CSV table of C-alpha atoms in Angstrom, one decimal:
chain,number,residue,atom,x,y,z
L,11,MET,CA,-0.1,0.1,-0.2
L,12,SER,CA,1.1,3.4,-0.9
L,13,THR,CA,1.3,5.6,2.2
L,14,ARG,CA,1.8,9.2,2.5
L,15,ILE,CA,3.9,10.1,5.7
L,16,VAL,CA,1.9,13.0,7.7
L,17,PRO,CA,4.7,14.9,9.5
L,18,ALA,CA,4.4,13.6,13.2
L,19,ALA,CA,4.1,16.9,14.5
L,20,SER,CA,0.5,17.1,12.6
L,21,LEU,CA,-0.4,13.8,14.5
L,22,ILE,CA,-0.1,15.6,18.2
L,23,PRO,CA,-2.9,17.4,19.8
L,24,ALA,CA,-2.5,20.8,20.7
L,25,ASP,CA,-2.8,20.2,24.2
L,26,ALA,CA,-0.4,17.2,24.5
L,27,PRO,CA,1.5,17.2,27.5
L,28,PHE,CA,5.2,18.3,26.3
L,29,PRO,CA,6.4,21.5,24.6
L,30,LYS,CA,5.8,23.2,21.6
L,31,ALA,CA,9.4,22.9,20.7
L,32,ALA,CA,9.4,19.2,21.1
L,33,LYS,CA,6.2,19.3,18.7
L,34,VAL,CA,8.1,21.3,16.1
L,35,ALA,CA,11.2,19.0,16.3
L,36,LEU,CA,9.1,16.0,15.3
L,37,GLY,CA,8.7,17.1,11.9
L,38,MET,CA,12.3,17.5,11.2
L,39,PRO,CA,14.3,14.9,8.9
L,40,GLN,CA,16.7,14.6,11.9
L,41,LEU,CA,14.3,12.7,13.9
L,42,ARG,CA,13.9,9.9,11.5
L,43,LYS,CA,17.7,10.0,10.7
L,44,ASN,CA,18.3,9.3,14.4
L,45,LEU,CA,15.7,6.7,14.6
L,46,ALA,CA,16.7,4.8,11.8
L,47,HIS,CA,20.5,4.8,12.9
L,48,ALA,CA,19.9,4.1,16.2
L,49,THR,CA,17.1,1.3,16.1
L,50,GLY,CA,18.9,-0.1,13.2
L,51,THR,CA,22.0,-0.3,15.1
L,52,ILE,CA,20.3,-1.8,18.2
L,53,ARG,CA,18.3,-4.3,16.0
L,54,ALA,CA,21.5,-5.7,14.6
L,55,LYS,CA,23.3,-6.1,17.9
L,56,ARG,CA,20.3,-7.6,19.5
L,57,ALA,CA,20.2,-10.3,16.8
L,58,ASN,CA,23.9,-11.1,17.0
L,59,VAL,CA,23.9,-11.6,21.2
L,60,ALA,CA,20.4,-13.4,21.0
L,61,GLY,CA,21.7,-15.7,18.4
L,62,GLU,CA,24.7,-16.9,20.4
L,63,LEU,CA,22.3,-18.5,22.8
L,64,ASP,CA,21.0,-22.2,21.8
L,65,ASP,CA,18.2,-21.5,24.2
L,66,TRP,CA,17.1,-18.3,23.7
L,67,GLU,CA,13.5,-19.4,22.8
L,68,SER,CA,13.2,-21.4,25.5
L,69,LEU,CA,14.4,-18.6,27.8
L,70,ARG,CA,11.6,-16.4,26.3
L,71,ASP,CA,9.0,-19.4,27.0
L,72,THR,CA,10.3,-19.5,30.4
L,73,ALA,CA,10.0,-15.8,31.1
L,74,SER,CA,6.7,-15.5,29.7
L,75,ALA,CA,5.6,-18.6,32.2
L,76,ILE,CA,7.0,-16.8,35.1
L,77,LYS,CA,5.1,-13.6,34.3
L,78,ALA,CA,2.0,-15.2,33.8
L,79,ASP,CA,2.3,-17.0,37.0
L,80,VAL,CA,2.9,-13.5,38.6
L,81,GLN,CA,-0.1,-12.2,37.2
L,82,HIS,CA,-2.0,-15.0,38.7
L,83,ARG,CA,-0.7,-14.9,42.1
L,84,LEU,CA,0.1,-11.0,42.1
L,85,PRO,CA,-1.8,-10.3,45.5
L,86,GLU,CA,-0.1,-12.9,47.3
L,87,LEU,CA,3.4,-12.2,45.8
L,88,ALA,CA,2.9,-8.6,46.9
L,89,VAL,CA,2.4,-9.4,50.3
L,90,GLU,CA,5.2,-11.8,50.5
L,91,PHE,CA,7.5,-9.0,49.1
L,92,GLU,CA,6.3,-6.4,51.8
L,93,ARG,CA,6.8,-9.0,54.5
L,94,ASN,CA,10.4,-9.8,53.4
L,95,ALA,CA,11.3,-6.5,52.6
L,96,THR,CA,10.0,-5.1,56.0
L,97,ALA,CA,12.1,-8.0,57.8
L,98,ALA,CA,15.2,-6.6,56.0
L,99,GLY,CA,14.7,-3.0,57.2
L,100,ALA,CA,12.7,-1.4,54.4
L,101,ARG,CA,9.6,0.4,54.8
L,102,VAL,CA,6.8,-0.6,52.4
L,103,HIS,CA,4.1,2.0,51.2
L,104,TRP,CA,1.0,1.2,48.9
L,105,ALA,CA,-0.2,3.5,46.6
L,106,ARG,CA,-3.4,3.3,44.7
L,107,ASP,CA,-2.7,5.8,41.9
L,108,ALA,CA,-0.2,8.5,40.9
L,109,GLN,CA,-1.6,10.9,43.3
L,110,GLU,CA,-0.9,8.8,46.5
L,111,ALA,CA,2.3,7.7,45.3
L,112,ASN,CA,3.5,11.4,44.6
L,113,GLU,CA,2.1,12.5,48.2
L,114,ILE,CA,4.0,9.7,50.0
L,115,ALA,CA,7.2,10.2,48.2
L,116,ALA,CA,7.0,14.2,49.0
L,117,ARG,CA,6.2,13.4,52.6
L,118,ILE,CA,9.3,11.0,52.9
L,119,VAL,CA,11.6,13.9,51.2
L,120,ARG,CA,10.2,16.1,53.8
L,121,GLU,CA,10.7,14.0,56.7
L,122,ALA,CA,14.4,13.3,55.8
L,123,GLY,CA,15.0,17.0,55.9
L,124,ALA,CA,15.8,17.6,52.2
L,125,ASP,CA,14.2,19.8,49.4
L,126,GLU,CA,15.9,18.1,46.4
L,127,VAL,CA,16.5,14.6,45.5
L,128,VAL,CA,18.7,12.8,42.6
L,129,LYS,CA,16.9,10.3,40.4
L,130,VAL,CA,17.7,7.2,38.6
L,131,LYS,CA,15.9,6.6,35.1
L,132,SER,CA,12.5,5.5,36.1
L,133,MET,CA,9.4,4.9,33.6
L,134,ALA,CA,7.1,4.4,36.7
L,135,THR,CA,8.0,8.0,38.1
L,136,GLN,CA,7.5,9.4,34.5
L,137,GLU,CA,4.1,7.6,34.4
L,138,ILE,CA,3.0,9.5,37.8
L,139,GLU,CA,4.6,12.5,36.8
L,140,LEU,CA,6.7,12.9,40.0
L,141,ASN,CA,9.0,15.6,38.9
L,142,GLU,CA,6.1,17.8,38.3
L,143,HIS,CA,4.4,17.2,41.5
L,144,PHE,CA,7.7,17.6,43.6
L,145,GLU,CA,7.9,21.2,41.6
L,146,ALA,CA,4.3,21.8,42.5
L,147,VAL,CA,5.1,21.3,46.1
L,148,GLY,CA,8.4,23.1,46.3
L,149,LEU,CA,10.7,20.2,45.7
L,150,LYS,CA,13.4,19.7,43.2
L,151,ALA,CA,14.1,16.4,41.4
L,152,PHE,CA,17.3,16.1,39.4
L,153,GLU,CA,17.7,13.4,36.6
L,154,THR,CA,21.0,11.6,36.7
L,155,ASP,CA,20.9,9.6,33.6
L,156,LEU,CA,22.6,11.5,30.7
L,157,ALA,CA,19.8,11.4,28.3
L,158,GLU,CA,17.1,12.2,30.9
L,159,LEU,CA,19.4,14.9,32.0
L,160,ILE,CA,19.2,16.1,28.5
L,161,VAL,CA,15.5,16.0,28.3
L,162,GLN,CA,14.9,17.5,31.7
L,163,LEU,CA,17.2,20.4,31.1
L,164,ALA,CA,15.5,21.1,27.6
L,165,GLU,CA,12.0,20.8,29.4
L,166,ASP,CA,11.1,18.3,26.9
L,167,LYS,CA,9.9,14.7,27.4
L,168,PRO,CA,11.5,11.3,26.4
L,169,SER,CA,10.8,9.9,23.1
L,170,HIS,CA,12.2,6.5,23.4
L,171,ILE,CA,12.2,4.1,26.3
L,172,LEU,CA,15.7,3.1,26.1
L,173,VAL,CA,17.1,6.3,24.7
L,174,PRO,CA,15.1,9.0,25.8
L,175,ALA,CA,17.0,12.1,24.1
L,176,ILE,CA,17.1,10.2,20.7
L,177,HIS,CA,15.4,13.2,18.8
L,178,TYR,CA,18.3,15.5,19.6
L,179,ASN,CA,21.7,15.6,17.9
L,180,ARG,CA,25.0,16.5,19.6
L,181,THR,CA,25.1,20.1,18.6
L,182,GLU,CA,21.6,20.6,20.1
L,183,ILE,CA,22.9,19.0,23.4
L,184,ARG,CA,25.7,21.1,23.5
L,185,ASP,CA,23.4,24.2,23.3
L,186,ILE,CA,21.2,22.8,25.8
L,187,PHE,CA,24.3,22.3,28.1
L,188,ASP,CA,25.3,25.7,27.5
L,189,GLN,CA,22.3,27.5,28.1
L,190,LYS,CA,20.6,25.3,30.9
L,191,MET,CA,23.1,23.4,32.8
L,192,GLY,CA,24.5,26.6,34.7
L,193,ASP,CA,27.9,25.1,35.4
L,194,ALA,CA,29.0,24.1,31.9
L,195,PRO,CA,32.6,24.7,30.9
L,196,LYS,CA,33.2,27.7,28.7
L,197,GLY,CA,34.0,26.8,25.1
L,198,LEU,CA,32.1,23.4,25.3
L,199,THR,CA,32.3,21.5,22.0
L,200,ASP,CA,29.8,19.1,20.7
L,201,GLU,CA,32.4,16.3,21.0
L,202,PRO,CA,30.6,13.4,22.6
L,203,ALA,CA,33.4,13.0,25.2
L,204,ALA,CA,33.4,16.7,26.1
L,205,LEU,CA,29.4,16.4,26.6
L,206,ALA,CA,29.9,13.6,28.9
L,207,GLU,CA,32.6,15.0,31.0
L,208,ALA,CA,30.3,18.1,31.3
L,209,ALA,CA,27.6,16.3,32.5
L,210,ARG,CA,29.9,14.0,35.0
L,211,GLN,CA,31.1,17.1,36.7
L,212,HIS,CA,27.8,18.3,37.0
L,213,LEU,CA,26.1,15.3,38.4
L,214,ARG,CA,29.1,14.7,40.7
L,215,ARG,CA,28.3,17.4,42.7
L,216,ARG,CA,24.7,16.3,42.7
L,217,PHE,CA,25.7,13.1,43.9
L,218,LEU,CA,27.9,14.3,46.7
L,219,SER,CA,25.2,16.8,48.4
L,220,ALA,CA,22.1,14.5,47.9
L,221,LYS,CA,20.4,13.5,51.0
L,222,VAL,CA,17.5,11.7,49.1
L,223,ALA,CA,17.5,9.3,46.0
L,224,VAL,CA,14.5,8.3,44.0
L,225,SER,CA,14.5,5.1,41.9
L,226,GLY,CA,12.3,2.6,40.1
L,227,ALA,CA,13.1,-1.0,39.9
L,228,ASN,CA,13.6,-3.3,37.0
L,229,PHE,CA,12.5,-6.2,39.2
L,230,ALA,CA,11.2,-6.7,42.8
L,231,VAL,CA,11.8,-10.3,44.2
L,232,ALA,CA,9.0,-11.5,46.4
L,233,GLU,CA,11.0,-14.2,48.0
L,234,THR,CA,13.5,-11.9,49.4
L,235,GLY,CA,12.4,-8.5,49.4
L,236,SER,CA,15.0,-7.5,47.1
L,237,LEU,CA,15.0,-4.6,44.4
L,238,VAL,CA,17.1,-4.7,41.1
L,239,VAL,CA,18.4,-1.9,38.9
L,240,VAL,CA,20.2,-2.5,35.9
L,241,GLU,CA,21.9,0.3,33.9
L,242,SER,CA,24.7,1.3,31.8
L,243,GLU,CA,26.1,4.9,33.3
L,244,GLY,CA,27.0,4.1,37.0
L,245,ASN,CA,24.6,7.0,38.0
L,246,GLY,CA,22.2,4.5,39.4
L,247,ARG,CA,24.8,3.0,41.5
L,248,MET,CA,25.7,6.4,42.8
L,249,CYS,CA,22.0,7.2,43.6
L,250,LEU,CA,21.3,3.8,45.3
L,251,THR,CA,24.6,4.0,47.7
L,252,MET,CA,25.6,7.5,48.5
L,253,PRO,CA,22.3,9.1,49.9
L,254,ARG,CA,21.0,8.4,53.2
L,255,THR,CA,17.5,8.0,52.2
L,256,LEU,CA,16.4,5.9,49.1
L,257,ILE,CA,12.7,6.1,47.7
L,258,SER,CA,11.9,3.3,45.1
L,259,ILE,CA,8.7,3.6,43.4
L,260,VAL,CA,7.7,0.1,41.8
L,261,GLY,CA,4.9,-1.0,39.5
L,262,ILE,CA,3.1,-4.0,41.1
L,263,GLU,CA,3.9,-5.9,37.8
L,264,LYS,CA,7.7,-5.9,38.4
L,265,LEU,CA,7.4,-8.6,41.0
L,266,LEU,CA,8.9,-11.9,40.6
L,267,PRO,CA,8.4,-15.0,42.6
L,268,ARG,CA,12.1,-16.1,43.3
L,269,PHE,CA,15.5,-14.8,43.5
L,270,ALA,CA,16.5,-17.7,41.0
L,271,ASP,CA,14.2,-16.2,38.4
L,272,LEU,CA,16.6,-13.3,37.7
L,273,GLU,CA,18.7,-15.8,36.0
L,274,VAL,CA,16.2,-15.8,33.2
L,275,PHE,CA,15.5,-12.1,33.1
L,276,MET,CA,19.1,-11.1,33.3
L,277,GLN,CA,19.8,-13.0,30.2
L,278,LEU,CA,17.0,-11.6,28.0
L,279,LEU,CA,16.9,-8.0,29.4
L,280,PRO,CA,20.4,-6.7,28.4
L,281,ARG,CA,20.3,-8.6,24.9
L,282,SER,CA,17.1,-7.4,24.0
L,283,SER,CA,17.4,-3.5,25.1
L,284,THR,CA,21.1,-2.5,24.3
L,285,GLY,CA,22.1,-5.6,22.4
L,286,GLU,CA,24.7,-6.4,25.3
L,287,ARG,CA,25.5,-9.8,26.8
L,288,MET,CA,25.1,-8.3,30.3
L,289,ASN,CA,24.5,-5.1,32.0
L,290,PRO,CA,27.6,-2.7,32.9
L,291,TYR,CA,25.8,-2.3,36.1
L,292,THR,CA,23.4,-4.3,38.0
L,293,SER,CA,22.2,-3.2,41.4
L,294,VAL,CA,20.6,-5.4,43.9
L,295,TRP,CA,19.6,-4.5,47.4
L,296,THR,CA,17.6,-5.7,50.2
L,297,GLY,CA,16.3,-3.6,52.9
L,298,ALA,CA,18.7,-1.2,55.0
L,299,ARG,CA,22.0,-1.9,56.7
L,300,GLU,CA,23.6,0.4,59.0
L,301,GLY,CA,27.0,1.5,57.3
L,302,ASP,CA,26.2,-0.1,54.0
L,303,GLY,CA,24.4,2.0,51.6
L,304,PRO,CA,21.0,4.2,52.5
L,305,GLU,CA,19.9,3.7,56.1
L,306,ASP,CA,16.1,4.8,55.6
L,307,VAL,CA,15.0,2.5,52.5
L,308,HIS,CA,11.3,2.9,51.3
L,309,VAL,CA,9.6,1.1,48.7
L,310,ILE,CA,6.3,2.5,47.3
L,311,LEU,CA,4.1,-0.3,45.5
L,312,LEU,CA,2.3,1.4,42.8
L,313,ASP,CA,-1.1,0.1,41.3
L,314,ASN,CA,-2.3,3.2,39.2
L,315,GLY,CA,-4.6,1.2,36.9
L,316,ARG,CA,-2.7,-2.0,36.9
L,317,THR,CA,-5.3,-4.1,38.7
L,318,GLY,CA,-7.8,-3.0,36.1
L,319,VAL,CA,-5.3,-4.4,33.6
L,320,LEU,CA,-5.0,-7.6,35.4
L,321,ALA,CA,-8.8,-8.2,35.0
L,322,ASP,CA,-8.7,-8.3,31.1
L,323,GLU,CA,-7.6,-11.9,30.6
L,324,VAL,CA,-6.2,-10.9,27.0
L,325,GLY,CA,-4.9,-7.4,27.9
L,326,ARG,CA,-3.1,-8.3,30.9
L,327,GLN,CA,-0.2,-9.6,28.7
L,328,ALA,CA,1.0,-6.0,28.6
L,329,LEU,CA,1.8,-6.3,32.4
L,330,SER,CA,4.7,-8.7,31.4
L,331,CYS,CA,6.7,-5.9,29.7
L,332,ILE,CA,10.3,-5.5,31.3
L,333,ARG,CA,10.5,-2.2,29.3
L,334,CYS,CA,13.4,-3.6,27.0
L,335,SER,CA,12.2,-1.4,24.2
L,336,ALA,CA,12.8,-4.1,21.5
L,337,CYS,CA,9.4,-3.7,20.0
L,338,LEU,CA,10.1,0.2,19.5
L,339,ASN,CA,13.1,-0.8,17.6
L,340,VAL,CA,11.4,-3.0,14.9
L,341,CYS,CA,8.1,-1.1,14.7
L,342,PRO,CA,7.9,0.8,11.1
L,343,VAL,CA,5.1,3.2,12.7
L,344,TYR,CA,7.4,4.2,15.8
L,345,GLU,CA,10.2,4.7,13.3
L,346,ARG,CA,8.1,7.1,11.3
L,347,THR,CA,6.5,9.2,14.1
L,348,GLY,CA,8.9,8.6,17.0
L,349,GLY,CA,7.7,8.6,20.8
L,350,HIS,CA,6.2,11.8,21.1
L,351,ALA,CA,3.3,11.3,18.7
L,352,TYR,CA,1.9,8.7,21.1
L,353,GLY,CA,1.3,11.1,23.7
L,354,HIS,CA,1.9,9.0,26.7
L,355,VAL,CA,5.0,8.0,28.6
L,356,TYR,CA,5.0,4.7,27.2
L,357,PRO,CA,5.5,4.8,23.3
L,358,GLY,CA,5.8,2.4,20.4
L,359,PRO,CA,3.8,-0.9,20.4
L,360,ILE,CA,3.7,-1.4,24.1
L,361,GLY,CA,2.6,1.7,24.6
L,362,ALA,CA,-0.1,1.4,22.3
L,363,ILE,CA,-1.6,-1.7,24.5
L,364,LEU,CA,-0.7,-0.3,27.7
L,365,ALA,CA,-1.6,3.4,27.6
L,366,PRO,CA,-5.2,2.6,26.7
L,367,GLN,CA,-5.5,0.1,29.6
L,368,LEU,CA,-3.9,2.2,32.4
L,369,GLU,CA,-6.1,5.2,31.5
L,370,PRO,CA,-9.2,3.8,29.9
L,371,GLY,CA,-10.8,6.6,27.8
L,372,ARG,CA,-7.8,8.8,27.1
L,373,HIS,CA,-6.0,6.8,24.6
L,374,ASP,CA,-8.3,4.6,22.8
L,375,ASP,CA,-7.0,5.5,19.3
L,376,LEU,CA,-3.5,4.2,20.2
L,377,PRO,CA,-4.5,0.5,19.2
L,378,TYR,CA,-4.8,1.7,15.5
L,379,ALA,CA,-1.3,3.0,15.7
L,380,SER,CA,-0.1,-0.3,14.2
L,381,SER,CA,0.4,-2.3,11.0
L,382,LEU,CA,-0.3,-5.5,12.9
L,383,CYS,CA,2.9,-6.8,10.9
L,384,GLY,CA,3.8,-9.0,14.2
L,385,ALA,CA,7.6,-7.7,14.1
L,386,CYS,CA,7.0,-6.7,17.9
L,387,TYR,CA,5.8,-10.2,19.1
L,388,GLU,CA,8.8,-11.8,17.2
L,389,VAL,CA,11.1,-9.9,19.3
L,390,CYS,CA,9.6,-9.6,22.5
L,391,PRO,CA,11.7,-11.2,25.3
L,392,VAL,CA,8.6,-12.2,27.2
L,393,LYS,CA,6.5,-13.1,24.2
L,394,ILE,CA,3.7,-10.5,24.6
L,395,ASN,CA,1.5,-11.2,21.8
L,396,ILE,CA,1.2,-7.3,21.0
L,397,PRO,CA,-0.9,-7.7,17.9
L,398,GLU,CA,-3.4,-9.8,19.6
L,399,VAL,CA,-3.9,-7.2,22.4
L,400,LEU,CA,-4.2,-4.5,19.6
L,401,VAL,CA,-7.2,-6.3,17.8
L,402,HIS,CA,-8.7,-7.3,21.2
L,403,LEU,CA,-8.6,-3.3,22.2
L,404,ARG,CA,-9.8,-2.2,19.0
L,405,GLN,CA,-12.9,-4.5,19.2
L,406,GLN,CA,-13.3,-3.0,22.8
L,407,GLY,CA,-13.0,0.6,21.7
L,408,PRO,CA,-15.6,3.0,20.6
L,409,HIS,CA,-16.8,2.8,16.9
L,410,GLN,CA,-18.7,5.4,15.2
L,411,ALA,CA,-22.2,4.6,13.7
L,412,GLY,CA,-20.8,5.0,10.3
L,413,GLU,CA,-18.1,2.6,10.9
L,414,ARG,CA,-20.1,0.0,12.3
L,415,ALA,CA,-22.6,0.2,9.3
L,416,ALA,CA,-19.5,0.1,6.8
L,417,MET,CA,-18.2,-3.2,8.6
L,418,ARG,CA,-21.8,-4.9,8.5
L,419,ALA,CA,-22.0,-4.1,4.7
L,420,ALA,CA,-18.4,-5.3,4.2
L,421,LYS,CA,-19.4,-8.7,6.2
L,422,ALA,CA,-22.5,-9.1,4.2
L,423,VAL,CA,-20.7,-8.8,1.0
L,424,MET,CA,-17.6,-10.9,1.8
L,425,ALA,CA,-19.9,-13.7,3.4
L,426,ARG,CA,-21.6,-14.2,-0.3
L,427,PRO,CA,-18.8,-15.5,-2.7
L,428,ARG,CA,-20.6,-14.2,-6.0
L,429,LEU,CA,-21.5,-10.9,-4.5
L,430,TRP,CA,-17.7,-10.3,-3.5
L,431,ARG,CA,-16.6,-11.3,-6.8
L,432,ALA,CA,-18.9,-8.8,-8.4
L,433,ALA,CA,-17.8,-6.0,-6.1
L,434,LEU,CA,-14.3,-6.9,-6.8
L,435,LYS,CA,-15.0,-6.5,-10.6
L,436,ALA,CA,-16.8,-3.4,-10.1
L,437,ALA,CA,-14.2,-1.8,-8.1
L,438,ARG,CA,-11.6,-2.8,-10.9
L,439,ILE,CA,-13.7,-1.2,-13.4
L,440,GLY,CA,-14.3,1.9,-11.6
L,441,SER,CA,-10.7,2.6,-10.5
L,442,MET,CA,-9.4,2.1,-14.3
L,443,PRO,CA,-8.8,5.9,-14.9
L,444,TRP,CA,-6.3,5.7,-11.9
L,445,ARG,CA,-4.7,2.4,-12.7
L,446,ARG,CA,-1.7,4.1,-14.1
L,447,LYS,CA,-0.9,6.1,-10.9
L,448,GLY,CA,-1.7,3.1,-8.7
L,449,PHE,CA,-3.3,4.7,-6.0
L,450,LEU,CA,-6.1,7.4,-5.2
L,451,ARG,CA,-4.9,10.3,-3.3
L,452,ARG,CA,-8.3,12.0,-2.5
L,453,LEU,CA,-11.8,10.6,-2.0
L,454,PRO,CA,-14.9,12.2,-1.2
L,455,TRP,CA,-16.7,12.0,2.5
L,456,PRO,CA,-16.6,9.6,3.9
L,457,GLY,CA,-13.7,8.1,2.1
L,458,SER,CA,-11.7,11.3,2.8
L,459,LYS,CA,-11.4,10.3,6.3
L,460,TRP,CA,-8.9,7.6,5.0
L,461,THR,CA,-7.3,9.4,2.5
L,462,VAL,CA,-6.5,12.5,4.6
L,463,SER,CA,-3.5,10.8,5.8
L,464,ARG,CA,-3.2,7.4,3.4
L,465,ASP,CA,-3.2,6.6,-0.2
L,466,LEU,CA,-5.9,4.1,-1.1
L,467,PRO,CA,-4.4,1.6,-3.7
L,468,VAL,CA,-6.2,0.9,-7.0
L,469,PRO,CA,-7.5,-2.6,-7.2
L,470,PRO,CA,-5.0,-4.8,-9.5
L,471,LYS,CA,-6.1,-5.4,-13.2
L,472,GLU,CA,-6.1,-9.1,-12.4
L,473,ASP,CA,-6.9,-10.5,-9.0
L,474,PHE,CA,-5.6,-13.7,-7.5
L,475,ARG,CA,-8.8,-15.9,-8.6
L,476,ASP,CA,-8.3,-14.7,-12.0
L,477,TRP,CA,-4.7,-15.4,-12.1
L,478,TRP,CA,-5.3,-19.0,-10.7
L,479,LYS,CA,-8.0,-19.8,-13.2
L,480,GLU,CA,-6.0,-18.9,-15.8
L,481,ARG,CA,-3.0,-21.0,-15.0
L,482,GLN,CA,-4.9,-23.9,-14.5
L,483,ARG,CA,-6.1,-24.1,-18.2
């Protein structure tokens, strides 16, 4: 099918929750160039390191089974985690929604005598808009992941789960540092080493003075009460060990039953996310211990719509996600539009099935942002059948009367072979004036609803039935 690509900025509502500057940048060729280069590189690396393991498919099957078990026993495992984490010296809090989680976190920061925190990269804190809440109540949150720092200084939003600042080039990053960092060195160039060193010096001062750190967690082990964070820069290790108080905000779906289950996921996650055999930094901590890391450890277990997702036997697959971003890196829609076009913290194929379920009624159009090619399912390390969930959510979503009538008419025609063949013949004859071009650019209403952003292919001169009949003579 010939498709006209609409600039990504035009797909974004005027009231979308990110700056206008980001919307403008999305229409630039730079975005697609960055996406094509980065996702292509990661895809190739992932294929190489996954291909090294003879039991790769068995690992995927095992991970999928573990996650299914978690979903069936989630209340039991959450209570077990609370019991074991508390016994190890942590304090566990329960948050029904974003507001509760934000209020709990802000109260802990105040009680620690602090007015600012350093943060490890965390999708959960972005989901609940923790930074924005802190700012509203007079607290400051400083991102310490390099890409998240860039996005924060630019007053922007991440556009990719793994590489949040993928929509910026290095010259733009240099300009952001010059204008917003405050302590950027004079004469800073756009050389990657120089930019990394400027960020390192800037963040080191934050690490040394911070009383409180905030993190998420990649995994939470019910058996031991342990939390796990994997990262590539070492900033997470600094946040998790240096401040006296540590607050970890963890979605309840991150639970694993046993510590031994990490053996499976620690092979799948780095290969699927960064294309590496193992993460440069893997931090595991259990409660608090005097003289060894933070002495005041808090874990906020976050629901925020997850129990609602769990109630859907098909849609609950989305809760198996380990945030590797492999699905984004193979998605043709994401590669053309970028993450901001999704209007949600979780972009790409996983966002198209997770966002509508976490916030019912707000993102009902996202399941249609897919060609249903199935590439996401093929690379997902926990075998989430994203196309199946997309179709499921489309069926559940609102449908206008005109659409329902058109589908009923199509069903009636397709159910009658003679009528279907007659309809195809009529379409071929009616489209003859446009056959040379191969597609229609404009149709009158209601067809204009389709051609406003897509071209309609002209039926072929000969269909498969005629082709087959001709060759059987």
